Coordinates of C-alpha atoms in Angstrom, one line a residue:
P30 CA 34.2 38.2 -102.2
P31 CA 36.2 35.2 -103.3
P32 CA 39.8 35.0 -102.0
P33 CA 42.6 36.3 -104.3
P34 CA 44.3 33.6 -106.3
P35 CA 47.6 32.3 -105.0
P36 CA 50.8 33.7 -106.6
P37 CA 51.9 31.9 -109.8
P38 CA 54.4 29.1 -109.4
P39 CA 58.1 29.6 -110.3
A40 CA 59.1 29.1 -113.9
A41 CA 60.4 25.5 -113.4
A42 CA 57.3 24.5 -111.5
A43 CA 55.1 26.1 -114.1
T44 CA 56.8 24.1 -116.8
A45 CA 56.1 20.9 -114.9
V46 CA 52.5 21.9 -114.4
E47 CA 52.1 22.6 -118.1
A48 CA 53.7 19.2 -119.0
Q49 CA 51.3 17.5 -116.7
A50 CA 48.2 19.3 -117.9
G51 CA 48.0 17.2 -121.1
G52 CA 48.7 13.9 -119.3
A53 CA 46.5 11.5 -117.4
V54 CA 45.7 12.5 -113.9
A55 CA 44.3 9.9 -111.6
D56 CA 40.8 10.5 -110.3
A57 CA 40.6 10.6 -106.5
A58 CA 38.7 7.4 -106.3
G59 CA 40.6 5.7 -109.1
V60 CA 37.4 5.8 -111.2
A61 CA 38.7 7.7 -114.2
T62 CA 41.6 9.7 -115.5
G63 CA 41.4 13.3 -116.5
A64 CA 43.1 15.4 -119.3
A65 CA 43.5 18.6 -117.4
H66 CA 45.3 19.9 -114.4
E67 CA 42.9 20.7 -111.5
D68 CA 42.5 24.4 -110.8
S69 CA 44.6 25.6 -107.9
H70 CA 41.6 27.3 -106.4
V71 CA 39.9 24.0 -106.0
T72 CA 43.0 22.6 -104.3
T73 CA 43.0 25.5 -101.9
E74 CA 39.3 24.9 -101.1
L75 CA 40.1 21.3 -100.4
R76 CA 42.8 22.3 -98.0
I77 CA 40.5 24.7 -96.2
G78 CA 37.5 22.5 -96.1
L79 CA 39.3 19.5 -94.8
Q80 CA 41.2 21.4 -92.1
L81 CA 38.1 23.2 -90.9
W82 CA 36.3 19.9 -90.6
L83 CA 39.2 18.4 -88.7
G84 CA 39.7 21.4 -86.5
K85 CA 36.1 22.1 -85.7
V86 CA 33.9 19.1 -86.3
A87 CA 35.6 15.7 -86.6
T88 CA 35.8 13.4 -83.6
F89 CA 39.2 12.0 -82.6
Q90 CA 38.0 8.6 -84.0
Q91 CA 37.5 10.3 -87.4
V92 CA 40.8 12.0 -87.1
D93 CA 42.4 8.6 -86.5
V94 CA 40.8 7.3 -89.7
V95 CA 42.1 10.2 -91.7
H96 CA 45.5 9.7 -90.2
Q97 CA 45.4 6.2 -91.6
M98 CA 45.2 7.7 -95.0
Y99 CA 48.2 9.9 -94.2
T100 CA 50.2 6.9 -93.2
W101 CA 49.1 5.0 -96.3
F102 CA 50.4 7.8 -98.5
Q103 CA 53.9 7.4 -96.9
H104 CA 54.1 4.0 -98.5
A105 CA 52.0 4.2 -101.7
S106 CA 51.3 6.6 -104.5
A107 CA 48.0 8.4 -104.8
E108 CA 47.3 6.3 -107.9
E109 CA 47.8 3.0 -105.9
V110 CA 45.6 4.3 -103.1
G111 CA 43.0 5.5 -105.5
K112 CA 42.6 2.1 -107.1
A113 CA 42.3 0.4 -103.8
M114 CA 39.7 3.0 -102.7
K115 CA 37.6 2.3 -105.7
D116 CA 37.3 -1.3 -104.6
L117 CA 36.5 -0.4 -101.0
L118 CA 33.7 1.9 -102.0
K119 CA 32.2 -0.7 -104.3
A120 CA 32.3 -3.2 -101.4
D121 CA 30.3 -0.9 -99.1
P122 CA 26.7 -0.5 -100.4
S123 CA 26.0 2.3 -97.9
S124 CA 28.8 4.6 -99.0
G125 CA 26.7 6.5 -101.5
W126 CA 23.7 7.3 -99.2
S127 CA 23.6 10.8 -97.9
T128 CA 20.9 12.7 -96.1
C129 CA 19.0 15.1 -98.4
A130 CA 16.1 16.1 -96.1
I131 CA 14.6 15.6 -92.7
E132 CA 11.0 14.4 -92.4
D133 CA 8.5 17.0 -94.0
E134 CA 11.2 18.8 -96.0
N135 CA 12.1 18.8 -99.7
C136 CA 14.7 16.4 -100.9
E137 CA 16.8 17.1 -104.0
C138 CA 18.1 13.9 -105.4
P139 CA 19.4 14.0 -109.0
S140 CA 19.6 10.2 -109.2
G141 CA 16.0 9.7 -108.2
K142 CA 16.9 6.9 -105.9
I143 CA 15.6 7.7 -102.4
R144 CA 15.2 5.9 -99.1
Y145 CA 13.1 6.9 -96.0
G146 CA 13.6 5.8 -92.4
H147 CA 16.0 6.0 -89.5
V148 CA 19.6 4.9 -89.1
E149 CA 18.8 2.9 -86.0
K150 CA 15.8 1.1 -87.5
R151 CA 15.3 0.4 -91.2
W152 CA 14.7 2.0 -94.6
L153 CA 12.1 2.1 -97.3
D154 CA 13.4 2.5 -100.8
K155 CA 11.7 4.4 -103.6
K156 CA 12.6 5.4 -107.2
I157 CA 11.2 8.8 -108.3
G158 CA 11.0 10.4 -111.7
E159 CA 12.0 13.9 -110.8
P160 CA 14.9 15.5 -108.9
K161 CA 12.8 17.0 -106.1
F162 CA 10.7 15.0 -103.7
W163 CA 8.7 15.7 -100.5
C164 CA 10.1 13.6 -97.7
S165 CA 7.1 12.4 -95.8
L166 CA 5.4 9.3 -94.3
G167 CA 2.6 9.6 -96.8
N168 CA 4.9 9.4 -99.8
F169 CA 6.1 6.0 -98.6
G170 CA 2.8 4.3 -98.2
G171 CA 2.2 5.5 -94.6
Q172 CA 4.4 2.7 -93.2
D173 CA 6.2 4.1 -90.1
V174 CA 9.4 2.2 -89.7
A175 CA 10.5 4.2 -86.6
V176 CA 7.5 5.1 -84.5
G177 CA 8.0 8.3 -82.4
M178 CA 11.4 9.0 -84.0
L179 CA 12.3 11.8 -86.4
K180 CA 12.9 10.1 -89.8
Q181 CA 14.9 11.4 -92.8
C182 CA 15.3 10.9 -96.5
Q183 CA 18.6 9.9 -98.1
C184 CA 19.6 10.1 -101.7
W185 CA 21.9 7.6 -103.4
Q186 CA 24.7 9.0 -105.5
E187 CA 27.8 7.0 -106.2
L188 CA 30.5 8.5 -104.1
D189 CA 33.1 10.1 -106.3
T190 CA 35.6 12.9 -106.4
E191 CA 33.1 15.6 -107.6
I192 CA 30.6 14.9 -104.8
A193 CA 33.3 14.9 -102.1
I194 CA 35.0 18.1 -103.4
N195 CA 31.7 19.9 -103.7
A196 CA 30.8 19.1 -100.1
L197 CA 34.1 20.5 -98.8
S198 CA 34.0 23.5 -101.1
K199 CA 30.7 24.5 -99.5
I200 CA 32.4 24.4 -96.1
A201 CA 35.3 26.5 -97.3
E202 CA 33.0 29.1 -99.0
A203 CA 30.6 29.4 -96.1
S204 CA 33.5 29.9 -93.6
H205 CA 35.1 32.5 -95.9
R206 CA 31.9 34.5 -96.1
S207 CA 30.6 34.4 -92.5
D208 CA 33.2 33.1 -90.1
S209 CA 36.2 35.0 -88.8
F210 CA 37.9 31.6 -88.3
G211 CA 37.6 31.0 -92.0
K212 CA 38.8 34.5 -92.8
Y213 CA 41.8 34.1 -90.6
F214 CA 42.6 30.9 -92.6
W215 CA 42.5 32.7 -96.0
S216 CA 45.0 35.2 -94.7
A217 CA 47.2 32.6 -93.1
L218 CA 47.7 30.2 -95.9
T219 CA 51.4 31.1 -96.0
S220 CA 51.7 30.2 -92.3
P221 CA 50.5 26.6 -91.9
F222 CA 52.0 26.2 -88.4
K223 CA 50.0 29.2 -87.1
W224 CA 46.9 27.7 -88.8
A225 CA 47.3 24.3 -87.2
S226 CA 47.9 25.9 -83.8
L227 CA 44.8 28.0 -84.2
A228 CA 42.7 25.0 -85.0
L229 CA 44.0 23.0 -82.1
S230 CA 43.6 25.9 -79.7
R231 CA 40.0 26.5 -80.9
R232 CA 39.1 22.9 -80.2
A233 CA 40.9 22.7 -76.9
Q234 CA 40.0 26.0 -75.4
Q235 CA 37.1 27.3 -77.6
A236 CA 38.9 30.6 -77.7
A237 CA 37.7 33.4 -80.1
T238 CA 41.2 34.7 -80.8
L239 CA 44.7 33.4 -80.7
P240 CA 47.9 35.4 -80.1
D241 CA 50.8 34.7 -82.4
A242 CA 52.9 33.5 -79.5
V243 CA 50.6 30.4 -79.1
A244 CA 51.9 29.1 -82.4
E245 CA 55.2 28.2 -80.6
Q246 CA 53.6 26.3 -77.7
P247 CA 54.0 22.5 -77.7
I248 CA 50.9 20.4 -78.2
A249 CA 50.6 17.6 -75.6
G250 CA 48.9 14.2 -76.2
E251 CA 49.3 11.8 -79.0
L252 CA 45.9 12.5 -80.5
W253 CA 46.4 16.2 -80.5
Q254 CA 49.8 15.7 -82.1
R255 CA 48.3 13.5 -84.7
L256 CA 45.7 16.2 -85.5
H257 CA 48.5 18.8 -85.6
Q258 CA 50.5 16.6 -88.0
L259 CA 47.5 16.1 -90.3
E260 CA 46.7 19.8 -90.5
R261 CA 50.4 20.8 -91.3
W262 CA 50.5 18.1 -94.0
M263 CA 47.2 19.2 -95.6
S264 CA 48.3 22.9 -95.7
T265 CA 51.7 22.3 -97.2
N266 CA 52.8 18.9 -98.6
A267 CA 49.6 17.1 -99.6
T268 CA 49.0 17.0 -103.3
H269 CA 45.6 17.6 -105.0
E270 CA 45.2 13.9 -105.7
Q271 CA 45.9 13.0 -102.0
L272 CA 43.6 15.7 -100.8
A273 CA 40.8 14.5 -103.1
L274 CA 41.2 10.9 -101.7
V275 CA 41.0 12.2 -98.2
A276 CA 37.9 14.1 -99.3
I277 CA 36.4 10.8 -100.4
V278 CA 37.0 9.4 -96.9
Y279 CA 35.5 12.5 -95.3
K280 CA 32.3 12.1 -97.3
W281 CA 32.3 8.3 -96.6
L282 CA 32.5 9.0 -92.9
E283 CA 29.8 11.6 -93.0
N284 CA 27.5 9.5 -95.1
T285 CA 27.7 6.3 -93.1
G286 CA 29.0 7.2 -89.6
Q287 CA 30.7 3.8 -89.6
R288 CA 34.0 5.0 -88.4
A289 CA 35.2 1.6 -87.1
K290 CA 34.2 -0.2 -90.2
I291 CA 35.9 2.3 -92.5
G292 CA 39.0 2.4 -90.4
V293 CA 39.4 -1.4 -90.6
A294 CA 38.8 -1.4 -94.3
L295 CA 41.5 1.2 -94.9
S296 CA 44.0 -0.5 -92.6
K297 CA 43.6 -3.8 -94.4
A298 CA 43.9 -2.2 -97.8
A299 CA 47.0 -0.3 -96.8
A300 CA 48.7 -3.4 -95.1
S301 CA 50.3 -4.7 -98.3
H302 CA 51.8 -1.3 -99.2
I303 CA 53.1 -0.7 -95.7
A304 CA 54.6 -4.2 -95.5
R305 CA 57.0 -3.2 -98.3
N306 CA 58.7 -0.6 -96.0
L307 CA 58.5 -1.9 -92.5
P308 CA 61.2 -0.5 -90.2
L309 CA 63.9 -2.7 -88.7
C310 CA 64.1 -3.6 -85.0
E311 CA 67.3 -3.3 -83.0
D312 CA 68.2 -6.9 -83.9
G313 CA 68.1 -6.1 -87.6
K314 CA 64.9 -8.0 -88.3
P315 CA 61.8 -6.3 -89.6
V316 CA 58.9 -5.4 -87.3
D317 CA 56.2 -8.2 -87.0
A318 CA 53.2 -6.0 -88.1
K319 CA 50.8 -8.8 -87.2
R320 CA 51.6 -8.2 -83.5
C321 CA 50.7 -4.6 -83.7
P322 CA 47.3 -2.9 -84.1
G323 CA 46.1 -1.5 -87.4
F324 CA 47.5 -4.2 -89.7
G325 CA 51.0 -2.6 -89.5
Q326 CA 50.0 1.1 -89.5
N327 CA 50.6 1.4 -85.8
L328 CA 53.9 0.0 -84.9
C329 CA 54.4 -1.2 -81.3
R330 CA 56.9 -2.6 -78.9
A331 CA 55.5 -6.1 -79.3
G332 CA 56.3 -6.0 -83.0
C333 CA 60.0 -6.2 -82.1
S334 CA 59.6 -8.8 -79.4
R335 CA 60.7 -12.3 -80.3
K336 CA 58.7 -13.8 -77.4
P337 CA 56.3 -16.6 -78.3
P338 CA 52.7 -15.5 -78.6
L339 CA 50.8 -15.8 -75.3
E340 CA 48.4 -18.3 -76.7
S341 CA 51.3 -20.8 -77.4
V342 CA 52.5 -20.7 -73.7
R343 CA 51.2 -23.8 -71.8
E344 CA 50.3 -23.8 -68.2
Q345 CA 53.0 -24.9 -65.8
V346 CA 52.7 -28.5 -64.6
G347 CA 54.0 -29.9 -61.3
G348 CA 53.2 -27.2 -58.7
R349 CA 54.2 -23.6 -58.0
I350 CA 57.7 -22.4 -58.7
P351 CA 59.4 -20.7 -55.7
R352 CA 59.7 -17.0 -56.1
S353 CA 63.5 -17.2 -56.2
D354 CA 63.3 -19.4 -59.3
L355 CA 60.9 -17.2 -61.3
C356 CA 62.1 -16.1 -64.7
K357 CA 65.2 -18.1 -65.1
P358 CA 67.3 -17.5 -68.2
G359 CA 65.3 -18.2 -71.4
V360 CA 61.9 -17.9 -69.7
V361 CA 59.8 -14.9 -70.9
L362 CA 56.5 -15.6 -69.2
E363 CA 55.6 -17.1 -65.8
P364 CA 52.1 -18.2 -64.9
L365 CA 50.7 -16.4 -61.9
W366 CA 47.2 -17.5 -61.7
S367 CA 44.9 -19.8 -63.7
C368 CA 42.1 -22.3 -63.3
D369 CA 44.7 -24.9 -62.3
R370 CA 44.8 -24.5 -58.5
A371 CA 48.0 -26.6 -58.3
T372 CA 50.0 -23.9 -60.1
A373 CA 48.1 -20.8 -59.2
R374 CA 50.1 -18.5 -56.9
V375 CA 47.5 -17.9 -54.1
P376 CA 47.8 -16.7 -50.5
S377 CA 47.6 -19.1 -47.6
Q378 CA 44.2 -19.7 -46.1
D379 CA 45.0 -17.8 -42.9
H380 CA 46.2 -14.7 -44.8
A381 CA 44.0 -11.5 -45.0
H382 CA 44.2 -11.8 -48.8
A383 CA 42.5 -15.2 -48.8
Q384 CA 39.1 -13.5 -48.9
P385 CA 39.6 -11.6 -52.2
Q386 CA 41.2 -14.7 -53.6
H387 CA 38.0 -16.6 -52.7
V388 CA 35.9 -14.0 -54.4
L389 CA 38.0 -14.2 -57.5
D390 CA 37.9 -18.0 -57.6
K391 CA 34.1 -18.1 -57.2
S392 CA 33.5 -15.4 -59.8
V393 CA 35.3 -17.4 -62.5
E394 CA 34.2 -20.9 -61.4
M395 CA 31.8 -21.5 -64.2
M396 CA 34.3 -20.2 -66.8
C397 CA 36.9 -22.5 -65.4
E398 CA 34.5 -25.4 -65.9
N399 CA 34.1 -24.5 -69.6
E400 CA 36.9 -26.2 -71.6
Q401 CA 36.7 -23.5 -74.3
M402 CA 37.1 -20.6 -71.8
R403 CA 39.4 -22.0 -69.0
D404 CA 42.6 -21.2 -71.0
Q405 CA 41.5 -17.5 -71.3
M406 CA 41.5 -17.1 -67.5
A407 CA 45.3 -17.5 -67.2
V408 CA 47.4 -14.5 -66.0
Y409 CA 51.1 -14.3 -66.7
L410 CA 54.1 -12.3 -65.5
D411 CA 56.2 -10.7 -68.2
C412 CA 59.7 -11.4 -67.0
E413 CA 60.9 -8.0 -68.1
F414 CA 58.9 -6.8 -65.0
L415 CA 60.2 -9.3 -62.6
Q416 CA 62.0 -6.9 -60.2
P417 CA 59.0 -4.5 -59.6
Y418 CA 56.8 -7.6 -59.2
L419 CA 59.0 -9.0 -56.5
K420 CA 59.3 -5.6 -54.9
W421 CA 55.5 -5.1 -54.5
T422 CA 54.5 -8.6 -53.6
T423 CA 55.6 -10.9 -50.7
D424 CA 56.3 -14.6 -50.1
E425 CA 53.0 -14.7 -48.1
S426 CA 50.8 -13.2 -50.7
E427 CA 51.2 -12.0 -54.3
W428 CA 48.1 -9.8 -54.1
L429 CA 48.6 -6.1 -53.9
E430 CA 47.0 -4.0 -51.2
E431 CA 46.3 -1.2 -53.7
A432 CA 47.1 -0.4 -57.3
D433 CA 46.2 1.9 -60.2
V434 CA 45.1 -0.2 -63.1
T435 CA 45.0 0.9 -66.7
Y436 CA 43.0 -1.2 -69.2
V437 CA 43.9 -0.8 -72.8

């Protein structure tokens, strides 16, 4: 049976809802405005569908894309985001294609615009005159665009609020009818913290049940914290308009699978809004968002650094600087090794580290001969780390015997 409706809002809130009901409400994709307030049951289904997808299906990369939307909403209204989303969807011709059938199945496509093929190969387009169509090689002229691979049919429907909400409503309804996880959610709408902990626990441990005490356990790891933050926001503070916009992104991700492309598009679109509210660094100046990833969405230490960009630092001329003279006042970067052998800090020929130095030099020999690549070979010491550098290296050799290296 369908879940019971949520309790009516307080009198003051009800008055505000009634006042809004006759006004213009922005469509989730900024496509149109409506004249009625959305039914609260639809909003509830949006909350459930999105959180079930995040908690049970979405990859961390997809979670990161959705978190970009959350960050965007901290700096812009749903109406502003919706207008920008409309332009983004128009700019992506693949946003409206969704799978309607696997090969040798029936495809239901109200628009009649179908394509047949494989995502890693190519597609054959066809316009049909009726909403149902048999997805088969024969109906596309027998032309096999992906030999030996299972092909599919996709239907084109312009991605809008209704399509996205319907997709998430099906997830919510199916989970309510058949999944104890979904049933738990319906009974826990008033306890979003418990819900978020349950979703995270299920993803991390694949546990069938969750004691109430787990809700109080901390969640380690930035990605898990980000997921936890999203699910708490969706179950409590997110408005219907914001949820509908996130639903658009969910369907966009599901349709295209182009997580990186969508993430970059959202980051660029949000950059101008985020730039209006950039935090200040300790020196009272705003963060330089260009020096951080995500077009300002992901702030970083480098954003508050006033050091010159690495590409503007020129190689040292005139021989190696003695170790005692490294990082004098006002110096932020010191060259350690480059294609210029006169300034590179290398061990002497009779040192045991001369052999790995020789291997390094030979491995980049051709790149050092290339004028366009030689500058990219330079390695610098950040002077903030001068003391540990001097501690672990010696006057005889500035190679390390052993080190754990993290590449980001």
